[in-house]
């Protein structure tokens, strides 16, 4: 969620000033919300002037024609008096836009949808935006970042939107700081399965009409827009519980072989994660194996997607570790992506170490032998094109955590990891927050260590 501003009256009171009460008619001035939130890597993603609480996405998709018709109903609160505001959107043709039930004017400008309501939206007040749209959604292809967003598959579609693909299938405040809850109501031709984040509602019963069936899914914990996921197709679904929570996994029969252990491993890893990282942050878990042809897995909230089925157990460990680190403890800025990937990668090292494999120290020592190129990209500010750099973000990110562990000792390190997940549950953070907490718990000055590991283009001294 966006941070709330201190009301003017509170600032005035603190300064010993009396505010002259504004007359009702002039209580608000209405100005346009900004088109972006100024993220250093994605300055146009996200929008200013409001904070979304809930996305209600009603989708109707036919895999045969690849046609989607949809209505997105967004509930938000204005954080300034708004004369107009933007949503990030590059999906199919818009049919209608309404604000608070009244027709609103709109304009599309690149990836921005600019909405002008009939009257200004007062600061602090709730409003709803309804956008109806239809057509053929398309994936976003970025040279540096690959394929993301709405991706059609042989028998349906899968959505994978990190870092900025949400706009390909729904109008969004597409910045990780504005988390919201989600409802998905999805209609498809009978015989297909629909999966999404969270839990299925009306369990087991899809409403069927004229050859179409409709199911509903609900994500009740705050979620960043890039983690929203829908998967449509033919799936084999398995359900059980782990630590009292639903584990729902599914795979496309074409990836059955590689998905053989998906369900069992997911349960095992979630139980392990709760021991090492503390309580699992969401009300259900799971995973999906499908043929998406993107060559990656993504930690879509509560239910990661594995392209082609999981490569191995460690890929499952990685994506599930993201549920704590990345999804619950989210990013305030994309340049801190190491906080997601370094933790998820280090979780793999820990899992190996705690299941009879080589110690994390051994992996660290092997990687530490790397020369020149390996150390070039700064882990703590890699630049947009390098934000998923394997060496700098995943490996050196994990090494940073191991170097920290060596410096502060196992006891403090493991308490830090749990405290970090617990204190920042369902919020967003920056690297400085992590350094501050590490210093607080260890009583050590850790700036030199983090400077060397995160912000230098040289191999850090040991
Ligand atoms: Zn990852």
Tab-separated table of C-alpha atoms and ligand atoms in Angstrom:
chain	number	residue	atom	x	y	z
A	1	UNK	CA	0.000	0.000	0.000
A	2	UNK	CA	1.134	3.557	-0.490
A	3	UNK	CA	2.217	5.377	2.657
A	4	UNK	CA	-0.480	7.644	3.982
A	5	UNK	CA	0.405	11.311	4.195
A	6	UNK	CA	0.160	13.060	7.525
A	7	UNK	CA	-3.027	15.139	7.450
A	8	UNK	CA	-2.389	18.871	7.247
A	9	UNK	CA	-4.251	19.419	10.522
A	10	UNK	CA	-1.864	17.138	12.404
A	11	UNK	CA	1.171	18.970	11.009
A	12	UNK	CA	-0.379	22.307	11.946
A	13	UNK	CA	-1.271	21.109	15.447
A	14	UNK	CA	2.250	19.828	16.004
A	15	UNK	CA	3.581	23.222	14.983
A	16	UNK	CA	1.163	24.955	17.371
A	17	UNK	CA	-0.833	26.478	14.553
A	18	UNK	CA	-4.585	26.656	14.172
A	19	UNK	CA	-5.880	25.866	10.745
A	20	UNK	CA	-8.643	27.980	9.348
A	21	UNK	CA	-11.387	25.525	8.563
A	22	UNK	CA	-11.885	25.425	4.828
A	23	UNK	CA	-15.408	25.890	3.592
A	24	UNK	CA	-16.945	22.686	2.355
A	25	UNK	CA	-17.010	23.748	-1.279
A	26	UNK	CA	-13.286	24.463	-1.329
A	27	UNK	CA	-12.100	21.653	0.916
A	28	UNK	CA	-10.297	20.086	-1.998
A	29	UNK	CA	-8.344	21.219	-4.952
A	30	UNK	CA	-8.311	18.720	-7.746
A	31	UNK	CA	-5.154	18.112	-9.726
A	32	UNK	CA	-4.060	15.283	-12.060
A	33	UNK	CA	-2.360	12.245	-10.531
A	34	UNK	CA	1.141	11.598	-11.861
A	35	UNK	CA	1.639	9.136	-14.738
A	36	UNK	CA	4.364	7.200	-12.911
A	37	UNK	CA	5.744	6.644	-9.430
A	38	UNK	CA	9.341	7.336	-10.406
A	39	UNK	CA	10.803	3.885	-9.866
A	40	UNK	CA	14.429	4.211	-11.028
A	41	UNK	CA	14.055	1.305	-13.484
A	42	UNK	CA	10.375	1.658	-14.418
A	43	UNK	CA	9.532	5.340	-13.930
A	44	UNK	CA	6.197	5.111	-15.774
A	45	UNK	CA	4.948	2.055	-13.922
A	46	UNK	CA	2.487	2.830	-11.166
A	47	UNK	CA	0.547	6.055	-10.896
A	48	UNK	CA	0.226	8.874	-8.399
A	49	UNK	CA	-2.720	10.112	-6.379
A	50	UNK	CA	-4.436	6.954	-5.212
A	51	UNK	CA	-3.952	3.682	-3.405
A	52	UNK	CA	-5.691	0.523	-4.644
A	53	UNK	CA	-7.331	-1.741	-2.046
A	54	UNK	CA	-8.887	-4.364	-4.321
A	55	UNK	CA	-8.967	-5.594	-7.924
A	56	UNK	CA	-12.032	-7.541	-8.997
A	57	UNK	CA	-11.222	-9.116	-12.359
A	58	UNK	CA	-14.012	-10.801	-14.320
A	59	UNK	CA	-12.576	-12.580	-17.356
A	60	UNK	CA	-14.131	-14.604	-20.151
A	61	UNK	CA	-11.574	-16.370	-22.324
A	62	UNK	CA	-11.870	-18.731	-25.263
A	63	UNK	CA	-8.538	-20.452	-26.032
A	64	UNK	CA	-9.758	-21.369	-29.526
A	65	UNK	CA	-10.147	-17.754	-30.637
A	66	UNK	CA	-7.783	-16.320	-27.969
A	67	UNK	CA	-10.437	-13.719	-27.343
A	68	UNK	CA	-10.735	-12.212	-23.880
A	69	UNK	CA	-13.601	-10.079	-22.711
A	70	UNK	CA	-13.140	-8.587	-19.287
A	71	UNK	CA	-14.312	-6.157	-16.663
A	72	UNK	CA	-11.891	-4.866	-14.043
A	73	UNK	CA	-13.442	-3.200	-11.013
A	74	UNK	CA	-10.863	-1.382	-8.942
A	75	UNK	CA	-11.525	-0.053	-5.454
A	76	UNK	CA	-9.093	2.678	-4.428
A	77	UNK	CA	-8.662	5.648	-2.090
A	78	UNK	CA	-7.584	9.041	-3.398
A	79	UNK	CA	-4.421	10.294	-1.689
A	80	UNK	CA	-4.873	13.747	-3.225
A	81	UNK	CA	-7.800	15.633	-4.732
A	82	UNK	CA	-7.875	14.098	-8.217
A	83	UNK	CA	-9.104	15.844	-11.355
A	84	UNK	CA	-7.923	12.827	-13.342
A	85	UNK	CA	-5.708	9.808	-12.811
A	86	UNK	CA	-3.797	7.147	-14.740
A	87	UNK	CA	-3.799	3.378	-14.831
A	88	UNK	CA	-1.087	1.287	-16.495
A	89	UNK	CA	-2.689	-0.556	-19.365
A	90	UNK	CA	-1.603	-1.957	-22.712
A	91	UNK	CA	-4.280	-4.618	-23.147
A	92	UNK	CA	-7.061	-4.994	-25.711
A	93	UNK	CA	-9.576	-2.379	-26.810
A	94	UNK	CA	-11.496	-0.543	-24.123
A	95	UNK	CA	-15.278	-0.586	-24.288
A	96	UNK	CA	-16.220	1.563	-21.339
A	97	UNK	CA	-14.811	3.298	-18.262
A	98	UNK	CA	-16.883	4.266	-15.225
A	99	UNK	CA	-15.895	6.017	-12.023
A	100	UNK	CA	-18.275	5.616	-9.077
A	101	UNK	CA	-20.898	4.211	-11.441
A	102	UNK	CA	-20.782	7.172	-13.852
A	103	UNK	CA	-19.361	7.147	-17.348
A	104	UNK	CA	-15.865	8.647	-17.384
A	105	UNK	CA	-13.769	10.077	-20.209
A	106	UNK	CA	-10.578	8.218	-21.065
A	107	UNK	CA	-7.575	8.412	-23.341
A	108	UNK	CA	-4.859	5.879	-24.126
A	109	UNK	CA	-1.288	7.133	-24.344
A	110	UNK	CA	1.377	4.464	-24.741
A	111	UNK	CA	1.109	2.250	-21.668
A	112	UNK	CA	-1.037	4.786	-19.822
A	113	UNK	CA	-4.799	4.868	-19.548
A	114	UNK	CA	-5.818	8.388	-18.501
A	115	UNK	CA	-9.215	8.560	-16.794
A	116	UNK	CA	-11.125	11.789	-16.215
A	117	UNK	CA	-14.146	11.395	-13.945
A	118	UNK	CA	-17.177	13.657	-14.283
A	119	UNK	CA	-16.240	15.409	-11.031
A	120	UNK	CA	-13.104	15.591	-8.905
A	121	UNK	CA	-12.307	12.800	-6.434
A	122	UNK	CA	-11.732	14.241	-2.937
A	123	UNK	CA	-8.563	13.307	-1.098
A	124	UNK	CA	-9.052	10.510	1.426
A	125	UNK	CA	-12.212	9.227	-0.223
A	126	UNK	CA	-12.837	5.791	-1.632
A	127	UNK	CA	-13.758	5.434	-5.296
A	128	UNK	CA	-14.330	2.639	-7.777
A	129	UNK	CA	-13.188	2.454	-11.392
A	130	UNK	CA	-14.758	-0.018	-13.736
A	131	UNK	CA	-13.006	-0.745	-17.035
A	132	UNK	CA	-14.604	-3.032	-19.632
A	133	UNK	CA	-12.361	-4.273	-22.429
A	134	UNK	CA	-12.247	-6.990	-25.080
A	135	UNK	CA	-9.952	-8.383	-27.726
A	136	UNK	CA	-6.815	-10.476	-27.969
A	137	UNK	CA	-4.346	-9.774	-25.185
A	138	UNK	CA	-0.673	-10.036	-26.136
A	139	UNK	CA	2.477	-10.824	-24.193
A	140	UNK	CA	5.066	-8.089	-23.745
A	141	UNK	CA	8.412	-8.900	-25.331
A	142	UNK	CA	11.369	-7.049	-23.917
A	143	UNK	CA	14.857	-7.635	-25.293
A	144	UNK	CA	16.491	-7.434	-21.889
A	145	UNK	CA	13.734	-8.925	-19.737
A	146	UNK	CA	12.163	-11.550	-21.996
A	147	UNK	CA	8.507	-12.457	-22.416
A	148	UNK	CA	5.947	-11.510	-19.777
A	149	UNK	CA	2.276	-10.724	-19.246
A	150	UNK	CA	-0.594	-12.624	-20.851
A	151	UNK	CA	0.854	-15.672	-22.618
A	152	UNK	CA	-1.310	-17.940	-24.751
A	153	UNK	CA	-0.572	-21.652	-24.452
A	154	UNK	CA	-1.635	-24.597	-26.593
A	155	UNK	CA	-4.804	-25.190	-24.567
A	156	UNK	CA	-5.314	-21.912	-22.713
A	157	UNK	CA	-3.208	-19.130	-21.239
A	158	UNK	CA	-0.896	-18.336	-18.329
A	159	UNK	CA	-0.065	-14.944	-16.887
A	160	UNK	CA	3.470	-14.178	-15.642
A	161	UNK	CA	4.025	-10.452	-15.124
A	162	UNK	CA	7.367	-9.746	-13.480
A	163	UNK	CA	8.355	-6.972	-13.580
A	164	UNK	CA	5.817	-4.913	-15.552
A	165	UNK	CA	3.541	-7.252	-17.504
A	166	UNK	CA	0.314	-6.770	-15.508
A	167	UNK	CA	-0.736	-3.981	-17.858
A	168	UNK	CA	-1.004	-6.525	-20.701
A	169	UNK	CA	-4.150	-8.036	-19.186
A	170	UNK	CA	-5.709	-5.604	-16.701
A	171	UNK	CA	-5.579	-1.881	-15.892
A	172	UNK	CA	-3.310	-1.635	-12.863
A	173	UNK	CA	-1.376	0.576	-10.533
A	174	UNK	CA	1.602	-1.450	-11.650
A	175	UNK	CA	4.203	-0.681	-8.997
A	176	UNK	CA	5.132	-3.160	-6.253
A	177	UNK	CA	4.455	-0.613	-3.485
A	178	UNK	CA	0.700	-0.659	-4.099
A	179	UNK	CA	-0.350	-4.082	-2.900
A	180	UNK	CA	-4.022	-5.034	-3.016
A	181	UNK	CA	-6.332	-8.015	-2.587
A	182	UNK	CA	-7.737	-9.720	-5.699
A	183	UNK	CA	-10.848	-11.575	-6.841
A	184	UNK	CA	-10.756	-13.504	-10.123
A	185	UNK	CA	-13.991	-14.657	-11.752
A	186	UNK	CA	-13.061	-16.597	-14.859
A	187	UNK	CA	-15.298	-18.124	-17.513
A	188	UNK	CA	-14.010	-20.620	-20.062
A	189	UNK	CA	-15.529	-23.256	-22.337
A	190	UNK	CA	-16.560	-26.307	-20.267
A	191	UNK	CA	-13.798	-28.881	-19.788
A	192	UNK	CA	-10.974	-26.465	-19.044
A	193	UNK	CA	-9.517	-25.828	-15.596
A	194	UNK	CA	-8.914	-22.347	-14.233
A	195	UNK	CA	-6.283	-21.713	-11.563
A	196	UNK	CA	-5.243	-18.462	-9.909
A	197	UNK	CA	-3.616	-17.059	-6.785
A	198	UNK	CA	-5.201	-17.826	-3.431
A	199	UNK	CA	-8.117	-20.179	-2.912
A	200	UNK	CA	-10.989	-21.354	-5.092
A	201	UNK	CA	-14.377	-20.147	-3.869
A	202	UNK	CA	-17.571	-22.246	-4.065
A	203	UNK	CA	-15.229	-25.229	-3.856
A	204	UNK	CA	-15.760	-27.910	-6.428
A	205	UNK	CA	-18.760	-26.343	-8.100
A	206	UNK	CA	-18.369	-24.275	-11.198
A	207	UNK	CA	-21.506	-22.666	-12.541
A	208	UNK	CA	-22.202	-23.903	-16.061
A	209	UNK	CA	-24.236	-22.063	-18.693
A	210	UNK	CA	-24.421	-22.519	-22.457
A	211	UNK	CA	-21.250	-24.564	-22.596
A	212	UNK	CA	-19.254	-22.140	-20.456
A	213	UNK	CA	-18.239	-22.653	-16.856
A	214	UNK	CA	-17.314	-19.986	-14.331
A	215	UNK	CA	-15.077	-20.275	-11.290
A	216	UNK	CA	-13.979	-17.816	-8.678
A	217	UNK	CA	-10.639	-17.452	-6.902
A	218	UNK	CA	-9.730	-15.125	-4.101
A	219	UNK	CA	-6.352	-13.764	-2.939
A	220	UNK	CA	-7.148	-12.306	0.476
A	221	UNK	CA	-3.661	-11.135	1.427
A	222	UNK	CA	-2.100	-8.018	-0.132
A	223	UNK	CA	-0.436	-8.762	-3.476
A	224	UNK	CA	1.711	-6.746	-5.877
A	225	UNK	CA	0.215	-6.552	-9.386
A	226	UNK	CA	3.159	-8.384	-10.993
A	227	UNK	CA	2.382	-11.458	-8.847
A	228	UNK	CA	-1.234	-11.772	-10.019
A	229	UNK	CA	-1.716	-15.004	-11.949
A	230	UNK	CA	-4.371	-16.883	-13.868
A	231	UNK	CA	-3.700	-20.198	-15.598
A	232	UNK	CA	-6.240	-21.716	-17.991
A	233	UNK	CA	-5.948	-25.091	-19.684
A	234	UNK	CA	-6.135	-28.825	-19.121
A	235	UNK	CA	-4.644	-29.581	-15.732
A	236	UNK	CA	-4.367	-32.471	-13.337
A	237	UNK	CA	-5.088	-30.972	-9.909
A	238	UNK	CA	-3.913	-32.372	-6.565
A	239	UNK	CA	-5.023	-31.060	-3.183
A	240	UNK	CA	-3.868	-31.779	0.334
A	241	UNK	CA	-2.961	-29.796	3.425
A	242	UNK	CA	0.379	-28.793	4.889
A	243	UNK	CA	0.592	-27.385	8.415
A	244	UNK	CA	-3.205	-26.937	8.297
A	245	UNK	CA	-3.169	-24.988	5.043
A	246	UNK	CA	-4.376	-25.889	1.517
A	247	UNK	CA	-1.689	-27.082	-0.875
A	248	UNK	CA	-3.149	-27.044	-4.388
A	249	UNK	CA	-0.867	-28.009	-7.248
A	250	UNK	CA	-1.636	-28.688	-10.880
A	251	UNK	CA	0.156	-29.681	-14.024
A	252	UNK	CA	-0.529	-29.891	-17.712
A	253	UNK	CA	-0.380	-33.590	-18.722
A	254	UNK	CA	2.350	-32.722	-21.267
A	255	UNK	CA	4.729	-31.886	-18.376
A	256	UNK	CA	3.606	-34.762	-16.132
A	257	UNK	CA	7.042	-36.341	-15.930
A	258	UNK	CA	8.811	-33.269	-14.581
A	259	UNK	CA	5.865	-32.437	-12.308
A	260	UNK	CA	5.797	-35.849	-10.658
A	261	UNK	CA	7.123	-34.590	-7.331
A	262	UNK	CA	5.712	-31.043	-7.506
A	263	UNK	CA	2.962	-31.680	-4.969
A	264	UNK	CA	4.953	-33.637	-2.422
A	265	UNK	CA	8.000	-31.351	-2.652
A	266	UNK	CA	5.832	-28.242	-2.265
A	267	UNK	CA	4.443	-29.592	1.030
A	268	UNK	CA	7.909	-30.569	2.223
A	269	UNK	CA	9.466	-27.199	1.351
A	270	UNK	CA	6.662	-25.127	2.883
A	271	UNK	CA	7.007	-27.091	6.145
A	272	UNK	CA	10.790	-26.559	6.043
A	273	UNK	CA	10.338	-22.851	5.244
A	274	UNK	CA	8.089	-22.343	8.257
A	275	UNK	CA	10.867	-23.700	10.466
A	276	UNK	CA	13.608	-21.533	8.981
A	277	UNK	CA	11.741	-18.340	7.965
A	278	UNK	CA	8.733	-18.373	10.326
A	279	UNK	CA	5.007	-18.532	9.544
A	280	UNK	CA	4.105	-18.896	5.863
A	281	UNK	CA	2.604	-15.527	4.882
A	282	UNK	CA	-0.430	-16.647	2.848
A	283	UNK	CA	-3.537	-18.738	3.488
A	284	UNK	CA	-2.704	-21.399	0.894
A	285	UNK	CA	0.167	-22.703	-1.183
A	286	UNK	CA	0.794	-24.765	-4.287
A	287	UNK	CA	2.397	-24.686	-7.715
A	288	UNK	CA	1.626	-25.081	-11.403
A	289	UNK	CA	3.558	-26.919	-14.129
A	290	UNK	CA	2.640	-25.849	-17.661
A	291	UNK	CA	4.203	-25.429	-21.092
A	292	UNK	CA	4.584	-21.663	-21.334
A	293	UNK	CA	7.834	-21.485	-23.355
A	294	UNK	CA	9.403	-18.654	-21.365
A	295	UNK	CA	12.258	-20.686	-19.807
A	296	UNK	CA	11.661	-19.483	-16.289
A	297	UNK	CA	9.639	-20.144	-13.188
A	298	UNK	CA	7.886	-17.304	-11.399
A	299	UNK	CA	6.911	-16.935	-7.744
A	300	UNK	CA	3.304	-15.874	-8.515
A	301	UNK	CA	1.799	-15.302	-5.090
A	302	UNK	CA	0.885	-18.424	-3.143
A	303	UNK	CA	1.169	-20.577	-6.279
A	304	UNK	CA	4.340	-20.346	-8.397
A	305	UNK	CA	4.362	-21.330	-12.063
A	306	UNK	CA	7.089	-23.635	-13.401
A	307	UNK	CA	7.527	-23.511	-17.159
A	308	UNK	CA	7.818	-27.072	-18.407
A	309	UNK	CA	7.362	-28.353	-14.855
A	310	UNK	CA	9.930	-27.832	-12.096
A	311	UNK	CA	13.535	-28.453	-13.159
A	312	UNK	CA	14.425	-29.884	-9.739
A	313	UNK	CA	13.583	-29.601	-6.032
A	314	UNK	CA	15.719	-26.490	-5.702
A	315	UNK	CA	13.616	-24.570	-8.191
A	316	UNK	CA	10.633	-25.279	-5.937
A	317	UNK	CA	12.664	-24.171	-2.893
A	318	UNK	CA	13.561	-20.940	-4.715
A	319	UNK	CA	10.019	-19.996	-5.759
A	320	UNK	CA	8.523	-20.907	-2.390
A	321	UNK	CA	11.212	-18.928	-0.511
A	322	UNK	CA	10.002	-15.926	-2.529
A	323	UNK	CA	6.640	-16.229	-0.775
A	324	UNK	CA	8.398	-14.830	2.303
A	325	UNK	CA	11.062	-12.802	0.483
A	326	UNK	CA	9.701	-10.820	-2.437
A	327	UNK	CA	5.980	-11.482	-2.111
A	328	UNK	CA	5.207	-10.855	1.576
A	329	UNK	CA	8.319	-8.732	2.211
A	330	UNK	CA	8.024	-6.810	-1.047
A	331	UNK	CA	10.184	-4.319	-2.922
A	332	UNK	CA	9.740	-0.580	-2.734
A	333	UNK	CA	12.125	-0.138	-5.658
A	334	UNK	CA	13.111	-2.574	-8.407
A	335	UNK	CA	16.766	-1.709	-7.950
A	336	UNK	CA	16.693	-3.715	-4.696
A	337	UNK	CA	15.764	-6.902	-6.597
A	338	UNK	CA	18.682	-8.680	-4.856
A	339	UNK	CA	16.518	-8.654	-1.696
A	340	UNK	CA	14.196	-11.036	-3.562
A	341	UNK	CA	16.656	-13.096	-5.560
A	342	UNK	CA	19.556	-13.182	-3.110
A	343	UNK	CA	17.261	-14.551	-0.385
A	344	UNK	CA	15.548	-17.090	-2.682
A	345	UNK	CA	18.930	-18.284	-3.962
A	346	UNK	CA	20.399	-18.467	-0.482
A	347	UNK	CA	17.338	-20.479	0.584
A	348	UNK	CA	18.506	-23.104	-1.943
A	349	UNK	CA	21.953	-23.207	-0.321
A	350	UNK	CA	20.364	-23.580	3.097
A	351	UNK	CA	18.020	-26.318	1.937
A	352	UNK	CA	20.938	-28.281	0.468
A	353	UNK	CA	23.012	-27.770	3.629
A	354	UNK	CA	20.151	-28.914	5.856
A	355	UNK	CA	19.355	-31.981	3.742
A	356	UNK	CA	22.710	-33.699	3.751
A	357	UNK	CA	24.283	-31.800	0.836
A	358	UNK	CA	27.339	-29.546	0.706
A	359	UNK	CA	27.551	-26.734	3.243
A	360	UNK	CA	26.693	-23.195	2.111
A	361	UNK	CA	30.302	-22.305	2.916
A	362	UNK	CA	31.478	-24.692	0.219
A	363	UNK	CA	29.243	-23.111	-2.420
A	364	UNK	CA	30.409	-19.676	-1.284
A	365	UNK	CA	34.093	-20.643	-1.488
A	366	UNK	CA	33.648	-22.049	-4.993
A	367	UNK	CA	31.941	-18.886	-6.246
A	368	UNK	CA	34.417	-16.641	-4.475
A	369	UNK	CA	37.127	-17.937	-6.833
A	370	UNK	CA	35.396	-16.119	-9.699
A	371	UNK	CA	37.383	-13.326	-11.300
A	372	UNK	CA	36.738	-9.941	-12.947
A	373	UNK	CA	33.489	-10.175	-14.954
A	374	UNK	CA	31.634	-11.903	-12.141
A	375	UNK	CA	32.054	-8.899	-9.830
A	376	UNK	CA	31.414	-6.147	-12.347
A	377	UNK	CA	27.686	-5.552	-11.931
A	378	UNK	CA	26.709	-3.988	-8.599
A	379	UNK	CA	24.336	-6.304	-6.785
A	380	UNK	CA	22.596	-3.441	-4.949
A	381	UNK	CA	22.066	-1.330	-8.087
A	382	UNK	CA	22.534	-3.467	-11.192
A	383	UNK	CA	20.669	-1.258	-13.686
A	384	UNK	CA	17.416	-2.254	-15.349
A	385	UNK	CA	19.036	-4.428	-18.031
A	386	UNK	CA	20.952	-6.425	-15.412
A	387	UNK	CA	18.178	-6.758	-12.877
A	388	UNK	CA	18.026	-10.520	-13.422
A	389	UNK	CA	21.767	-11.004	-13.943
A	390	UNK	CA	22.582	-14.515	-12.763
A	391	UNK	CA	26.033	-13.722	-11.354
A	392	UNK	CA	25.358	-10.354	-9.740
A	393	UNK	CA	21.823	-10.791	-8.437
A	394	UNK	CA	21.320	-14.484	-7.757
A	395	UNK	CA	24.819	-15.715	-6.912
A	396	UNK	CA	26.488	-12.626	-5.469
A	397	UNK	CA	23.155	-11.816	-3.782
A	398	UNK	CA	23.259	-15.166	-1.980
A	399	UNK	CA	26.966	-14.698	-1.274
A	400	UNK	CA	26.198	-11.343	0.364
A	401	UNK	CA	23.920	-13.124	2.812
A	402	UNK	CA	26.522	-15.786	3.457
A	403	UNK	CA	29.233	-13.165	4.056
A	404	UNK	CA	26.846	-11.537	6.536
A	405	UNK	CA	26.203	-14.880	8.230
A	406	UNK	CA	29.952	-15.416	8.650
A	407	UNK	CA	30.329	-11.936	10.113
A	408	UNK	CA	27.435	-12.007	12.634
A	409	UNK	CA	27.336	-15.737	13.420
A	410	UNK	CA	24.675	-18.385	12.831
A	411	UNK	CA	22.499	-17.588	15.829
A	412	UNK	CA	22.098	-13.885	14.988
A	413	UNK	CA	21.830	-14.591	11.259
A	414	UNK	CA	18.938	-17.052	11.561
A	415	UNK	CA	17.134	-14.826	14.031
A	416	UNK	CA	17.632	-11.918	11.594
A	417	UNK	CA	16.082	-13.874	8.717
A	418	UNK	CA	12.980	-14.700	10.783
A	419	UNK	CA	12.682	-11.191	12.232
A	420	UNK	CA	13.024	-9.652	8.749
A	421	UNK	CA	10.132	-11.789	7.439
A	422	UNK	CA	8.005	-11.244	10.542
A	423	UNK	CA	8.429	-7.462	10.993
A	424	UNK	CA	7.939	-6.635	7.315
A	425	UNK	CA	5.133	-9.069	6.577
A	426	UNK	CA	2.886	-7.774	3.746
A	427	UNK	CA	4.779	-4.495	3.428
A	428	UNK	CA	7.594	-3.189	1.228
A	429	UNK	CA	11.226	-2.531	2.084
A	430	UNK	CA	14.501	-1.094	0.825
A	431	UNK	CA	18.031	-2.443	1.299
A	432	UNK	CA	18.722	0.134	4.027
A	433	UNK	CA	15.953	-1.422	6.139
A	434	UNK	CA	17.766	-4.758	5.984
A	435	UNK	CA	21.139	-3.272	6.895
A	436	UNK	CA	19.546	-1.390	9.809
A	437	UNK	CA	17.914	-4.552	11.166
A	438	UNK	CA	21.133	-6.550	10.774
A	439	UNK	CA	23.021	-3.839	12.686
A	440	UNK	CA	20.315	-3.694	15.366
A	441	UNK	CA	20.367	-7.444	15.998
A	442	UNK	CA	24.130	-7.912	15.757
A	443	UNK	CA	25.233	-4.680	17.434
A	444	UNK	CA	27.859	-4.328	14.684
A	445	UNK	CA	28.597	-1.650	12.110
A	446	UNK	CA	27.858	-3.491	8.881
A	447	UNK	CA	28.102	-0.658	6.357
A	448	UNK	CA	31.602	-1.664	5.193
A	449	UNK	CA	30.443	-5.227	4.549
A	450	UNK	CA	27.328	-4.218	2.602
A	451	UNK	CA	29.229	-1.504	0.695
A	452	UNK	CA	31.756	-4.053	-0.503
A	453	UNK	CA	29.207	-6.758	-1.331
A	454	UNK	CA	26.401	-4.665	-2.807
A	455	UNK	CA	27.804	-1.440	-4.117
A	456	UNK	CA	31.260	-2.136	-5.517
A	457	UNK	CA	32.384	-3.438	-8.923
A	458	UNK	CA	35.267	-5.317	-7.361
A	459	UNK	CA	35.653	-8.609	-5.584
A	460	UNK	CA	35.062	-7.919	-1.860
A	461	UNK	CA	37.943	-8.780	0.473
A	462	UNK	CA	37.248	-11.472	3.039
B	1	LIG	ZN1	13.707	-15.748	-8.006
